[in-house]
Amino acid sequence: MANLPQSFSIGVGGFGSGGAAASSSSSVGAPADKDRKMQSAEQLVLDLSNPDLRENALLELSKKRELFQDLAPLLWNSFGTIAALLQEIVSIYPVLSPPNLTPAQSNRVCNALALLQCVASHPDTRMLFLNAHIPLYLYPFLNTTSKSRPFEYLRLTSLGVIGALVKVDDTEVISFLLSTEIIPLCLRTMEMGSELSKTVATFIVQKILLDDVGLDYICATAERFFAVARVLGNMVGALAEQPSSRLLKHIIRCYLRLSDNVRACDALRNCLPDMLRDTTFSSCLREDPTTRRWLQQLIHNVSVPRVSLQAGGFDHMLVNSLSSHN
C-alpha cells in the first residue's frame, strides 16, 4: 500500500490536543468512523489478491462501495487488484457457451463487475479504465443469449459498467466505444433482454447518439441507421403490449436525436411507428411532461420533408449499396 496516493493515508493530527478533548464526542466520532471505514476498505482490497479471501472481499466491497470514499483510486492503485478482478471475469468465459453459468458464479462475477463500475464512474480513474481497454473484457457477457436469471443478471451488471462510462458526457469515451462492437451488442440486448436490461442498453445508445460523433457514426450509412431504427420500432410494438414509461422515454429520446440528422429525419417520416403518432401511449406518458414534449417535437420534425431526392436519402443509399453487392 506504500505507493497509494496520500489521500489514503490515515491522518491523526488534531486528535491529541486539548482542543480535541474539549470537543463533543460526536465531532470526534465522525473522523474516527471514517478512519475505521478506510482501514476496512484497505484490508478488503488487500484480501482481493488472496484467492482464499477473495470471494468474501468481493461481496463486502460491492455491498459497501458507496460507503468507502475514493474506493475507485484505491482499487486502481493497489498492486494486483485490477488483475484479480479481470481474473474473476475471464474465469467464467468457459461456462458462457454452452450456457452453464450457475447463480453462485453469476453473483461472484457480478460483485467483481460492481467494483469495475465504481472505477468506471470515478473521474480520477475513468480514462485510465478506458485506456486499458477493460470494457472489452465485458463484451462476451453482452454477447450471450440465455434468458436464465444468472445470465440476465450478468448482462445487466455488465451494461451498468458501460452505462457508468457514458453517463458523463465525454466524446473520448463515445469514440472509444464506437471503435468496438458496442452498438450491435446493445441492439441485441434491446431485442431480447429483460425490461431493465433493455432500458440500460437503450440509455447507452441514447448517450452515444447525443454526442455528435455518435450521431454521425450511426447515420453514416443506411445499414447502421436502419439497424437501430428497426430495433427501436420493434421495442415500440412490444411496449404497446407491456407498457414501460421508463423504457419508452429513452426510445423517444433516441428517435428525437436521430431526427436531428437530415437524412435520418427524412427516413423517419416513413419508418416512425404509427403508435408514436397516435394516442397509443397517452396514458403511459400522462405523468411525464418532458417525454410528451420530446414526442411532440419528434412528430413535428418528421412532418416536413427536409431532403430532396437529388440529395440522396437513406433509401437512395440503400438501393445503391444493394446494387453494388449484386
Tab-separated table of C-alpha atoms in Angstrom, residues 10-187:
chain	number	residue	atom	x	y	z
A	10	ILE	CA	-4.755	7.932	7.822
A	11	GLY	CA	-4.151	11.339	9.402
A	12	VAL	CA	-4.140	11.590	13.215
A	13	GLY	CA	-3.278	15.281	13.543
A	14	GLY	CA	-5.624	17.246	15.778
A	15	PHE	CA	-6.670	14.339	17.997
A	16	GLY	CA	-4.006	14.745	20.696
A	17	SER	CA	-4.557	18.392	21.570
A	18	GLY	CA	-6.581	19.796	24.406
A	19	GLY	CA	-8.959	21.378	21.881
A	20	ALA	CA	-9.890	17.960	20.586
A	21	ALA	CA	-10.549	16.698	24.086
A	22	ALA	CA	-12.873	19.615	24.716
A	23	SER	CA	-14.932	18.982	21.602
A	24	SER	CA	-18.105	16.921	21.640
A	25	SER	CA	-17.947	13.175	21.237
A	26	SER	CA	-19.955	13.389	18.030
A	27	SER	CA	-17.404	15.648	16.311
A	28	VAL	CA	-14.584	13.258	17.247
A	29	GLY	CA	-16.593	10.193	16.332
A	30	ALA	CA	-17.148	11.125	12.694
A	31	PRO	CA	-13.437	11.270	11.646
A	32	ALA	CA	-12.694	8.174	13.704
A	33	ASP	CA	-15.503	6.309	11.980
A	34	LYS	CA	-14.171	7.448	8.604
A	35	ASP	CA	-10.712	6.138	9.525
A	36	ARG	CA	-12.161	2.777	10.513
A	37	LYS	CA	-14.052	2.549	7.217
A	38	MET	CA	-10.888	3.383	5.280
A	39	GLN	CA	-8.885	0.774	7.161
A	40	SER	CA	-11.646	-1.751	6.488
A	41	ALA	CA	-11.644	-0.878	2.778
A	42	GLU	CA	-7.866	-1.152	2.528
A	43	GLN	CA	-7.885	-4.568	4.187
A	44	LEU	CA	-10.665	-5.846	1.924
A	45	VAL	CA	-8.801	-4.601	-1.168
A	46	LEU	CA	-5.696	-6.437	0.046
A	47	ASP	CA	-7.834	-9.547	0.519
A	48	LEU	CA	-8.749	-9.459	-3.202
A	49	SER	CA	-5.227	-10.613	-4.030
A	50	ASN	CA	-5.634	-13.701	-1.832
A	51	PRO	CA	-7.670	-16.382	-3.663
A	52	ASP	CA	-8.844	-17.812	-0.337
A	53	LEU	CA	-10.221	-14.459	0.866
A	54	ARG	CA	-11.316	-13.002	-2.462
A	55	GLU	CA	-14.929	-14.164	-2.573
A	56	ASN	CA	-15.791	-12.590	0.780
A	57	ALA	CA	-13.843	-9.427	-0.082
A	58	LEU	CA	-15.749	-9.090	-3.370
A	59	LEU	CA	-19.057	-9.434	-1.544
A	60	GLU	CA	-18.229	-6.974	1.235
A	61	LEU	CA	-16.707	-4.331	-1.054
A	62	SER	CA	-19.567	-4.489	-3.549
A	63	LYS	CA	-22.131	-4.140	-0.754
A	64	LYS	CA	-20.323	-1.252	0.932
A	65	ARG	CA	-18.793	0.504	-2.084
A	66	GLU	CA	-20.980	3.591	-1.585
A	67	LEU	CA	-19.663	3.948	1.969
A	68	PHE	CA	-15.981	3.948	1.007
A	69	GLN	CA	-14.903	7.347	-0.284
A	70	ASP	CA	-12.371	7.147	-3.130
A	71	LEU	CA	-12.644	3.373	-3.347
A	72	ALA	CA	-12.013	3.578	-7.119
A	73	PRO	CA	-8.467	5.074	-6.855
A	74	LEU	CA	-7.754	2.603	-4.069
A	75	LEU	CA	-8.763	-0.309	-6.328
A	76	TRP	CA	-6.827	1.047	-9.300
A	77	ASN	CA	-3.587	1.933	-7.490
A	78	SER	CA	-3.246	-1.071	-5.193
A	79	PHE	CA	-0.970	-3.794	-6.527
A	80	GLY	CA	-2.615	-6.670	-8.388
A	81	THR	CA	-6.233	-5.660	-7.629
A	82	ILE	CA	-7.451	-4.939	-11.174
A	83	ALA	CA	-5.694	-8.101	-12.369
A	84	ALA	CA	-7.596	-10.065	-9.704
A	85	LEU	CA	-10.916	-8.575	-10.870
A	86	LEU	CA	-10.120	-9.411	-14.502
A	87	GLN	CA	-9.198	-12.931	-13.420
A	88	GLU	CA	-12.688	-13.283	-11.949
A	89	ILE	CA	-14.210	-12.187	-15.270
A	90	VAL	CA	-12.084	-14.381	-17.528
A	91	SER	CA	-12.596	-17.424	-15.311
A	92	ILE	CA	-16.264	-17.755	-16.285
A	93	TYR	CA	-15.784	-17.441	-20.054
A	94	PRO	CA	-15.830	-21.268	-20.409
A	95	VAL	CA	-19.365	-21.520	-18.957
A	96	LEU	CA	-20.854	-18.914	-21.307
A	97	SER	CA	-21.180	-21.300	-24.251
A	98	PRO	CA	-22.752	-23.750	-23.862
A	99	PRO	CA	-24.585	-21.790	-21.139
A	100	ASN	CA	-23.751	-23.409	-17.797
A	101	LEU	CA	-23.459	-20.352	-15.538
A	102	THR	CA	-24.684	-21.081	-12.002
A	103	PRO	CA	-26.319	-18.475	-9.729
A	104	ALA	CA	-23.297	-18.584	-7.405
A	105	GLN	CA	-20.869	-17.960	-10.283
A	106	SER	CA	-23.048	-15.140	-11.586
A	107	ASN	CA	-23.252	-13.461	-8.174
A	108	ARG	CA	-19.498	-13.651	-7.666
A	109	VAL	CA	-18.527	-12.206	-11.039
A	110	CYS	CA	-21.222	-9.526	-10.723
A	111	ASN	CA	-19.620	-8.429	-7.455
A	112	ALA	CA	-16.361	-8.002	-9.389
A	113	LEU	CA	-18.211	-6.070	-12.102
A	114	ALA	CA	-19.746	-3.786	-9.464
A	115	LEU	CA	-16.234	-2.811	-8.382
A	116	LEU	CA	-15.243	-2.158	-12.000
A	117	GLN	CA	-18.323	0.055	-12.325
A	118	CYS	CA	-17.012	2.004	-9.349
A	119	VAL	CA	-13.707	2.524	-11.217
A	120	ALA	CA	-15.550	3.465	-14.438
A	121	SER	CA	-17.615	6.071	-12.563
A	122	HIS	CA	-14.796	7.898	-10.778
A	123	PRO	CA	-13.306	10.968	-12.516
A	124	ASP	CA	-9.765	10.045	-11.442
A	125	THR	CA	-9.898	6.517	-12.859
A	126	ARG	CA	-12.409	6.657	-15.751
A	127	MET	CA	-9.906	7.389	-18.526
A	128	LEU	CA	-7.321	5.003	-17.053
A	129	PHE	CA	-10.001	2.317	-17.118
A	130	LEU	CA	-10.871	3.169	-20.714
A	131	ASN	CA	-7.267	3.405	-21.960
A	132	ALA	CA	-6.619	-0.056	-20.558
A	133	HIS	CA	-9.495	-1.301	-22.794
A	134	ILE	CA	-11.087	-3.047	-19.817
A	135	PRO	CA	-14.648	-2.706	-21.234
A	136	LEU	CA	-13.705	-5.255	-23.899
A	137	TYR	CA	-13.487	-7.948	-21.210
A	138	LEU	CA	-17.241	-7.479	-20.633
A	139	TYR	CA	-18.343	-7.917	-24.247
A	140	PRO	CA	-18.518	-11.743	-24.144
A	141	PHE	CA	-21.156	-11.330	-21.401
A	142	LEU	CA	-23.198	-8.966	-23.571
A	143	ASN	CA	-22.942	-11.453	-26.440
A	144	THR	CA	-24.845	-14.159	-24.536
A	145	THR	CA	-28.442	-15.019	-25.385
A	146	SER	CA	-29.596	-17.236	-22.499
A	147	LYS	CA	-32.576	-15.726	-20.699
A	148	SER	CA	-31.927	-17.507	-17.404
A	149	ARG	CA	-31.613	-15.303	-14.307
A	150	PRO	CA	-27.835	-15.805	-13.862
A	151	PHE	CA	-27.185	-14.653	-17.436
A	152	GLU	CA	-29.672	-11.800	-17.237
A	153	TYR	CA	-28.024	-10.557	-14.037
A	154	LEU	CA	-24.622	-10.844	-15.712
A	155	ARG	CA	-25.717	-8.815	-18.762
A	156	LEU	CA	-27.427	-6.172	-16.634
A	157	THR	CA	-24.394	-5.652	-14.399
A	158	SER	CA	-22.077	-5.511	-17.430
A	159	LEU	CA	-24.322	-2.892	-19.031
A	160	GLY	CA	-24.113	-0.955	-15.775
A	161	VAL	CA	-20.352	-0.610	-16.227
A	162	ILE	CA	-20.768	0.753	-19.771
A	163	GLY	CA	-23.614	2.960	-18.572
A	164	ALA	CA	-21.320	4.446	-15.926
A	165	LEU	CA	-18.823	5.348	-18.658
A	166	VAL	CA	-21.345	7.146	-20.881
A	167	LYS	CA	-23.193	8.870	-18.050
A	168	VAL	CA	-20.640	11.676	-18.090
A	169	ASP	CA	-20.676	13.390	-21.485
A	170	ASP	CA	-17.232	12.751	-22.968
A	171	THR	CA	-16.538	12.447	-26.691
A	172	GLU	CA	-13.384	10.430	-25.994
A	173	VAL	CA	-15.483	7.761	-24.243
A	174	ILE	CA	-18.001	7.697	-27.105
A	175	SER	CA	-15.240	7.470	-29.733
A	176	PHE	CA	-13.674	4.520	-27.921
A	177	LEU	CA	-16.980	2.662	-27.643
A	178	LEU	CA	-17.753	3.264	-31.331
A	179	SER	CA	-14.408	1.667	-32.234
A	180	THR	CA	-15.741	-1.525	-30.613
A	181	GLU	CA	-18.894	-3.608	-31.116
A	182	ILE	CA	-20.968	-1.772	-28.522
A	183	ILE	CA	-23.836	-0.768	-30.852
A	184	PRO	CA	-24.635	-4.314	-32.109
A	185	LEU	CA	-24.278	-5.658	-28.559
A	186	CYS	CA	-26.682	-3.053	-27.169
A	187	LEU	CA	-29.139	-3.679	-30.009
